[in-house]
Short mmCIF file of C-alpha atoms in Angstrom, two decimals:
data_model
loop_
_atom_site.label_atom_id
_atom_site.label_comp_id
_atom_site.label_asym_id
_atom_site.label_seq_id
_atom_site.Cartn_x
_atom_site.Cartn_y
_atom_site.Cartn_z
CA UNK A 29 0.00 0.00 0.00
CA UNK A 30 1.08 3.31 -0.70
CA UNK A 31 -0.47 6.74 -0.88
CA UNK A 32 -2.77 5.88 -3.66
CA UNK A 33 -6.38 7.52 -2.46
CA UNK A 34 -4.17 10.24 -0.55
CA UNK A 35 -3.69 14.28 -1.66
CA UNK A 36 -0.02 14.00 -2.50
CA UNK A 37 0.31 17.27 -1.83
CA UNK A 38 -1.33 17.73 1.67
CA UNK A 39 0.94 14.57 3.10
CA UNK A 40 3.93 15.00 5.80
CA UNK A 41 7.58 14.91 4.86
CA UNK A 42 8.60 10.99 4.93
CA UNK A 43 12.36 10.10 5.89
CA UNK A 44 13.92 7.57 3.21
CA UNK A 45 16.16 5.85 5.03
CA UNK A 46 16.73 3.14 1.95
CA UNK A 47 18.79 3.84 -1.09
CA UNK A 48 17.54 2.54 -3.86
CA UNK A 49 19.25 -0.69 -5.83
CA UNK A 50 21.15 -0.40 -9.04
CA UNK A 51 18.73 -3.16 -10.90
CA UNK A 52 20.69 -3.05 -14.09
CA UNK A 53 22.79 -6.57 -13.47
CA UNK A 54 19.09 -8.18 -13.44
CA UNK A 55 16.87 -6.84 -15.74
CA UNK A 56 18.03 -8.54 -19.01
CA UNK A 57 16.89 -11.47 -16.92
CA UNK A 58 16.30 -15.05 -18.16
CA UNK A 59 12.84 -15.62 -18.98
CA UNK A 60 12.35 -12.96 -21.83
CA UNK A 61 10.59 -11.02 -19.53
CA UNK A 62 12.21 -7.59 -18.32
CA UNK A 63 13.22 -8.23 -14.27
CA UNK A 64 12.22 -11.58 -13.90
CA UNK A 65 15.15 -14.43 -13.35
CA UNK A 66 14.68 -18.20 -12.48
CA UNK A 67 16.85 -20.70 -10.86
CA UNK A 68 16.19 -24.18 -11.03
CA UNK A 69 17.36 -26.67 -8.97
CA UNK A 70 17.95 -30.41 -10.57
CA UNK A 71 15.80 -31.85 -7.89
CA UNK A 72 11.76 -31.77 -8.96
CA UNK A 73 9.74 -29.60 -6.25
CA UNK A 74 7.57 -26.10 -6.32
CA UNK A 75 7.74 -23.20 -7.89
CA UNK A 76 8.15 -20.60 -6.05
CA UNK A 77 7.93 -16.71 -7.37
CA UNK A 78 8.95 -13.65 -4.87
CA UNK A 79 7.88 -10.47 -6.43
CA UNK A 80 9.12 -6.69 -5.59
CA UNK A 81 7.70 -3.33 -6.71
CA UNK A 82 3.97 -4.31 -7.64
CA UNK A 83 4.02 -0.18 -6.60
CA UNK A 84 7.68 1.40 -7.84
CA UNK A 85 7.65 3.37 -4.60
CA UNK A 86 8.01 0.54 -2.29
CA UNK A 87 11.78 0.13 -2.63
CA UNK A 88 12.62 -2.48 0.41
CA UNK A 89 11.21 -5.54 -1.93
CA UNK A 90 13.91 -4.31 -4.40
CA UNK A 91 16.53 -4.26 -2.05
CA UNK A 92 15.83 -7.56 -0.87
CA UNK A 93 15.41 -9.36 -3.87
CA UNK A 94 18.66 -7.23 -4.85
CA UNK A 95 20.84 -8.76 -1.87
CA UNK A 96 19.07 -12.55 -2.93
CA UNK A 97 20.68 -12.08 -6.55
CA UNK A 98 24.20 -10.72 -5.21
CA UNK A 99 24.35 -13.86 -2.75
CA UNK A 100 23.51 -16.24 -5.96
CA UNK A 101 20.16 -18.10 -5.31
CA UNK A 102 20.60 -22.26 -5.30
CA UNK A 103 17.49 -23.86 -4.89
CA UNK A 104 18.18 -27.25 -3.31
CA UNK A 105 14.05 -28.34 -5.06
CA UNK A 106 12.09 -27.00 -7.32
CA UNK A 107 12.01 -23.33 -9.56
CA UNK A 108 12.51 -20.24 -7.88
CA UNK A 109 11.25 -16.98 -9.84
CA UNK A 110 12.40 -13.57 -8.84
CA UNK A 111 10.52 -10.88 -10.23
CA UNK A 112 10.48 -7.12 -9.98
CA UNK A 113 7.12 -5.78 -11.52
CA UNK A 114 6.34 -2.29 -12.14
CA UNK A 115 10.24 -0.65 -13.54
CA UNK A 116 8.56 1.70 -15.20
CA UNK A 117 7.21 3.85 -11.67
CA UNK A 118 10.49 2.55 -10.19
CA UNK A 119 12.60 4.25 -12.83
CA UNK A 120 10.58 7.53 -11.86
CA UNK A 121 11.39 7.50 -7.72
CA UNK A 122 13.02 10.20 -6.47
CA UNK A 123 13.65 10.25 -2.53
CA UNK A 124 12.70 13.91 -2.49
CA UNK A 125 9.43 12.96 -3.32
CA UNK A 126 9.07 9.40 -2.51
CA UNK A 127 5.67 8.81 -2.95
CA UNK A 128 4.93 9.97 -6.46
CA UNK A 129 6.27 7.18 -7.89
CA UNK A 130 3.59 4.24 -7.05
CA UNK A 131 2.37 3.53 -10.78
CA UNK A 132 2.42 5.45 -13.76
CA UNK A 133 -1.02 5.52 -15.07
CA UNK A 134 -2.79 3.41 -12.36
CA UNK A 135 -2.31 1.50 -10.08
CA UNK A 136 -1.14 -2.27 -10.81
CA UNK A 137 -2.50 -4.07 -8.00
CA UNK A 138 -5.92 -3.53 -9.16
CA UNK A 139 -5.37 -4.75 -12.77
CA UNK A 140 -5.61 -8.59 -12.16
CA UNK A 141 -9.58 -9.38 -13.35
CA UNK A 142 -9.24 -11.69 -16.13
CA UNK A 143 -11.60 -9.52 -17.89
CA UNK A 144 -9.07 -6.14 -17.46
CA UNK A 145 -6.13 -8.39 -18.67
CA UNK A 146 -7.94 -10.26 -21.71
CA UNK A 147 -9.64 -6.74 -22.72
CA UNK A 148 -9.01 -3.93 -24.85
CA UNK A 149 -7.95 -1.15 -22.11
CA UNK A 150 -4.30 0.02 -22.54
CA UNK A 151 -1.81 1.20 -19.87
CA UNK A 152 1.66 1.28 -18.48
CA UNK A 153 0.51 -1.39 -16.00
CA UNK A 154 -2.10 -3.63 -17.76
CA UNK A 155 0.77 -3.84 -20.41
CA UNK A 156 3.71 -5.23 -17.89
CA UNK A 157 0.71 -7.16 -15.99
CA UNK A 158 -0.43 -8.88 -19.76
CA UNK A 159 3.12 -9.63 -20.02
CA UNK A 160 4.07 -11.05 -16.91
CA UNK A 161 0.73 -13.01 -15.90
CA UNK A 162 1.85 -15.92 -18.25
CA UNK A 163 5.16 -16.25 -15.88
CA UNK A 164 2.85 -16.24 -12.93
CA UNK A 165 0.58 -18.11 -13.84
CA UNK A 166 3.30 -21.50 -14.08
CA UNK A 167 3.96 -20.51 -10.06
CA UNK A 168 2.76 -23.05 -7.48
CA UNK A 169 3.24 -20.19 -4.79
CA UNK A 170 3.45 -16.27 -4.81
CA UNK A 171 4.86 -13.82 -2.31
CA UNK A 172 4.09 -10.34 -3.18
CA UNK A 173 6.54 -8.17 -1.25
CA UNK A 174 4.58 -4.61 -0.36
CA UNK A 175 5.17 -1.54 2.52
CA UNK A 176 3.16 0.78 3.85
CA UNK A 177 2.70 4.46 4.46
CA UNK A 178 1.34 4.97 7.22
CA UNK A 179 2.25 3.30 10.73
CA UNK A 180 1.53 -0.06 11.49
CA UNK A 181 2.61 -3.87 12.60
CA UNK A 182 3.79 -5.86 9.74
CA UNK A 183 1.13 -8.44 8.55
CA UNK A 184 0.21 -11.17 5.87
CA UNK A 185 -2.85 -10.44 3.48
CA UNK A 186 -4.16 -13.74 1.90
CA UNK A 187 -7.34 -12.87 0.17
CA UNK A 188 -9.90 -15.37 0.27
CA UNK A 189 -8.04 -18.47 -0.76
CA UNK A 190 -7.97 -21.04 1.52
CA UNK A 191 -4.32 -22.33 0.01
CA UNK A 192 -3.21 -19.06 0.22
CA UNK A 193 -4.29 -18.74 3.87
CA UNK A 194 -2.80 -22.47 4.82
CA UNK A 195 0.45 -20.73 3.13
CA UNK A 196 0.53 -17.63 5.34
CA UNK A 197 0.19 -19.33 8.27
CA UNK A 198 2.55 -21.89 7.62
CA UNK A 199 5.17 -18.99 6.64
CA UNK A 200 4.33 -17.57 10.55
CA UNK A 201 6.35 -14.46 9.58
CA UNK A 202 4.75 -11.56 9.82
CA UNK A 203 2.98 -12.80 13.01
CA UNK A 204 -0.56 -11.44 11.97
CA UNK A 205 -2.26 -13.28 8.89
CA UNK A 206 -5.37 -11.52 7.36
CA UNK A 207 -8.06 -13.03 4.75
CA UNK A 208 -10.00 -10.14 3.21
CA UNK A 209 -12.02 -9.59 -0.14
CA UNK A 210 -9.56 -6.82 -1.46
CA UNK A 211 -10.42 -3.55 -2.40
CA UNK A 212 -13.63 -1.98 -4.74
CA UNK A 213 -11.30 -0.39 -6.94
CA UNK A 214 -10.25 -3.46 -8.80
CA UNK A 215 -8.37 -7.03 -7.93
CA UNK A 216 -4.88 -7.48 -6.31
CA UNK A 217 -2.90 -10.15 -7.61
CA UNK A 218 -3.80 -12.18 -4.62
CA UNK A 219 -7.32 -12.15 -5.71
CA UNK A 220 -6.65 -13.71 -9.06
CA UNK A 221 -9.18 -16.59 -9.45
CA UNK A 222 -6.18 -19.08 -10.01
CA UNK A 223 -5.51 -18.60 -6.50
CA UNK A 224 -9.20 -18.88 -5.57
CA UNK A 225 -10.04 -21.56 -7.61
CA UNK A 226 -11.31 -24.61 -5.32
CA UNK A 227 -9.46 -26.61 -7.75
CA UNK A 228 -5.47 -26.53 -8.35
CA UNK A 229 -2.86 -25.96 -6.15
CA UNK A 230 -1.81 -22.39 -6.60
CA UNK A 231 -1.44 -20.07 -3.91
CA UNK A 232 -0.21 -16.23 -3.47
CA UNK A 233 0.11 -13.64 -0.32
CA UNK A 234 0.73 -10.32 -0.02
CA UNK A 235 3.09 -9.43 2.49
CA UNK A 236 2.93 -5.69 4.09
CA UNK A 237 6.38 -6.14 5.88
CA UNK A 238 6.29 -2.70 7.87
CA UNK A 239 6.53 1.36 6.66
CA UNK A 240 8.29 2.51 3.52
CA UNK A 241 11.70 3.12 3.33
CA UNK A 242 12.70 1.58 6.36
CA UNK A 243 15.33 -0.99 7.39
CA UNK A 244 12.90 -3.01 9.63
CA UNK A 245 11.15 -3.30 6.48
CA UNK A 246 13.66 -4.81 4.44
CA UNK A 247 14.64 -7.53 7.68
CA UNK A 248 10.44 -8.35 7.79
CA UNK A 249 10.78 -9.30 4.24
CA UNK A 250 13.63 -11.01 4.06
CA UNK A 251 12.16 -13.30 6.91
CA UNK A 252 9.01 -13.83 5.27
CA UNK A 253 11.31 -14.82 1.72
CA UNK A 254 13.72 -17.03 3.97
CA UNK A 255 10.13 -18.28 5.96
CA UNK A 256 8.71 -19.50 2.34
CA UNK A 257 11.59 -20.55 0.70
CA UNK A 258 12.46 -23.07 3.55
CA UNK A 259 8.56 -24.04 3.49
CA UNK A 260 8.88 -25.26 -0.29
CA UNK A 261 12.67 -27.01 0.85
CA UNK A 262 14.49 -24.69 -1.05
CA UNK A 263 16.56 -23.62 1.88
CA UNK A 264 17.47 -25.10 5.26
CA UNK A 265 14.55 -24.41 8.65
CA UNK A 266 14.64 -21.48 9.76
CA UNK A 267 14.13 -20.88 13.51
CA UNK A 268 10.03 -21.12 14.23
CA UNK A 269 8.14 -18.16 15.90
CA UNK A 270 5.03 -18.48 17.79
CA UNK A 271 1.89 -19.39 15.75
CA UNK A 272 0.56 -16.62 13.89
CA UNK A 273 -2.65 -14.86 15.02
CA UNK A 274 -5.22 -14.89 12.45
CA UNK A 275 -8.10 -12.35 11.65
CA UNK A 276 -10.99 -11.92 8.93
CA UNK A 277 -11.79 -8.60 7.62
CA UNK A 278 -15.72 -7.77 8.99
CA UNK A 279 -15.92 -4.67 7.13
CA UNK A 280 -14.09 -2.32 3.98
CA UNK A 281 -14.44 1.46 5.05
CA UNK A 282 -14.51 3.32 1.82
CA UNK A 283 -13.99 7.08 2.33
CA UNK A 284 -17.49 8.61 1.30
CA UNK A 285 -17.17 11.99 0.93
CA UNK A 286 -13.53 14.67 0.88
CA UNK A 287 -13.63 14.92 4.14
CA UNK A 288 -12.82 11.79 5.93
CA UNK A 289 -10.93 12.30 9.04
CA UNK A 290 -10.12 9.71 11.18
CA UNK A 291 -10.35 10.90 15.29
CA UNK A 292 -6.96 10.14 16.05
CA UNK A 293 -3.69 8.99 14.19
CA UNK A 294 -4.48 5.57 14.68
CA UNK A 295 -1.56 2.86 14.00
CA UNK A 296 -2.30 -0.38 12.41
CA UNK A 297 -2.98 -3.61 14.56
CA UNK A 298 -4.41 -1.63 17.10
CA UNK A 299 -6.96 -3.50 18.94
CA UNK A 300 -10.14 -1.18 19.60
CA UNK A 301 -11.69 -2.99 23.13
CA UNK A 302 -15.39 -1.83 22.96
CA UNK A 303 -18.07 -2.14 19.97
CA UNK A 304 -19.11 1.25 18.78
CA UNK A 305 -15.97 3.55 19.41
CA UNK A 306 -16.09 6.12 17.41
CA UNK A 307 -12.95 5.97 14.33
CA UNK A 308 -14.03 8.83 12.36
CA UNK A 309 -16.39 10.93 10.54
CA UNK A 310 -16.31 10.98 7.03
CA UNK A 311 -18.34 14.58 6.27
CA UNK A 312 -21.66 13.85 8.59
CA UNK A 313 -21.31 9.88 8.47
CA UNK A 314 -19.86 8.68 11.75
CA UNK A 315 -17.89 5.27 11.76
CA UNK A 316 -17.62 3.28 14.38
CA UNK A 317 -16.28 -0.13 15.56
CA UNK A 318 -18.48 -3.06 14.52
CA UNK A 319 -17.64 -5.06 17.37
CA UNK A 320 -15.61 -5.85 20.28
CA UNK A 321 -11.47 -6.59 20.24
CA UNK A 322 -11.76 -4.81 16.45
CA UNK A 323 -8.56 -4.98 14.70
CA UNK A 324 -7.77 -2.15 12.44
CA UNK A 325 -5.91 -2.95 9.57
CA UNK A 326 -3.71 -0.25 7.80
CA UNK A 327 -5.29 3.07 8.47
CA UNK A 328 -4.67 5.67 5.65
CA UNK A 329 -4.31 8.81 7.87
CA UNK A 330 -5.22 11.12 4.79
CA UNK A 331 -7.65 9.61 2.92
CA UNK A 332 -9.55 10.78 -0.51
CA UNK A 333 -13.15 9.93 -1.86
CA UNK A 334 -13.62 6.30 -3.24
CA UNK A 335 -10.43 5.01 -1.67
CA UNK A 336 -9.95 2.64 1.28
CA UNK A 337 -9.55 4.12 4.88
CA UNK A 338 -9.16 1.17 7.08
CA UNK A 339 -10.32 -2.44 6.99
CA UNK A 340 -11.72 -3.59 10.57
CA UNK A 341 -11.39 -7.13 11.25
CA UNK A 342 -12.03 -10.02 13.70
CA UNK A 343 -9.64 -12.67 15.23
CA UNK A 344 -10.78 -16.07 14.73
CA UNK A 345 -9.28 -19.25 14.29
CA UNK A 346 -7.97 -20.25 11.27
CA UNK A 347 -10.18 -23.25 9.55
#
């Protein structure tokens, strides 16, 4: 996530504490796809695909998938794909203003309905997504590397696929794990029907690894790659963490009006005790918790008319 729905203009000064990587060793690749390089191992076993920049702002998943190619990837099983998406916005960021450079002409995390990729629409990022999808589609498993803006505990997003949740939990890095129905503005990647599909085994997360531009950032996603990668067998274990808490979205809050202001600068994974707190008022609307113990899931602090403000969810056990 990013500041997509957010007045550019009106936002605070964000510290980039991240330089960003020199991709030029990797994007010649070895698929015949721009930034997108597989290893195989001589050893049958999954494929597994790790992509950066879905938005060309959120610079840790490039340096991570940067340091993986430097150290020389050697999958003991399987196919491992490394993949950085959206080069275009990338080759546009510019640390004095580091959050202009999220897409070019829209955002590419909402491109992935069949019927936007098999139709006639043109853009910077249905064009790389047409061209990549075939690549993605051959991948048993995806891990979509993504920051945030805005404040808030690291977490796992894994749509509504019940593969893709079974994968998030058994990654148990972040240590939250969220199924949710994605945004009204169009489908993530996540929400592609492969990965919904009763049938197959396909599966794909989103990881939101902590804030943008920030060295915690780049360690959260390196853990959740290293978490994955020794869940397919590519690598050795890695040390387990407690079991990961899991939580379903109750409700989307869509930002109704221009004037949505939340009552406080809330942080995300805050836990909100008592059922009908008051959150915010979006022009005379007032929204309030649904519920007891209501999780708030990545709060965009300056929010714009027909974008996302905050998801509120519910723990629950996983099924």
């Amino acid at each position: 996530m990013s500041a997509a729905g957010s007045d550019t203009a009106s936002l605070p000064r964000f510290e980039v504490r991240l330089a960003a990587p020199d991709l030029a060793p990797w994007l010649p690749g070895n698929t015949g796809i721009e930034g997108f390089i597989t290893f195989a191992a001589p050893r049958s076993g999954p494929h597994v695909m790790v992509l950066a920049l879905m938005h060309g702002n959120e610079i840790a998943g490039a340096a991570v998938l940067d340091a993986l190619l430097r150290e020389g990837p050697r999958p003991a099983c399987g196919r491992l794909t490394l993949g950085f998406v959206n080069l275009a916005a990338y080759r546009r960021f510019d640390p004095e203003n580091p959050v202009a450079s999220r897409f070019v002409d829209e955002d590419l995390n909402r491109v992935w309905d069949p019927a936007a990729l098999e139709g006639p629409r043109r853009s910077a990022e249905l064009d790389r997504a047409r061209a990549i999808w075939p690549l993605i589609a051959e991948a048993d498993w995806v891990i979509d590397l993504h920051s945030m803006l805005w404040p808030s505990d690291p977490l796992v997003l894994c749509g509504q696929g019940a593969r893709s949740r079974a994968l998030a939990m058994a990654m148990g890095t972040p240590a939250l794990v969220v199924a949710d129905g994605g945004h009204a503005g169009g489908r993530r990647l996540i929400d592609h029907p492969r990965f919904l599909a009763e049938a197959g085994d396909a599966a794909a997360v989103l990881v939101e690894a902590g804030q943008h531009w920030q060295e915690d950032t780049v360690r959260q996603m390196r853990a959740s790659v290293d978490a994955a990668l020794a869940r397919a067998g590519m690598i050795g274990p890695v040390p387990p963490g407690a079991p990961p808490r899991f939580a379903e979205v109750s409700r989307v809050v869509t930002a109704n009006t221009g004037r949505f202001a939340f009552v406080r600068p809330f942080r995300g994974g805050e836990v909100i005790r008592r059922r009908d707190t008051l959150l915010a008022r979006d022009g005379a609307a007032e929204i309030r918790t649904p519920h007891d113990d209501c999780l708030l899931i990545m709060p965009s602090l300056r929010t714009s008319r027909g974008h996302t403000a905050v998801r509120l969810a519910r723990f629950a056990a996983p099924e």
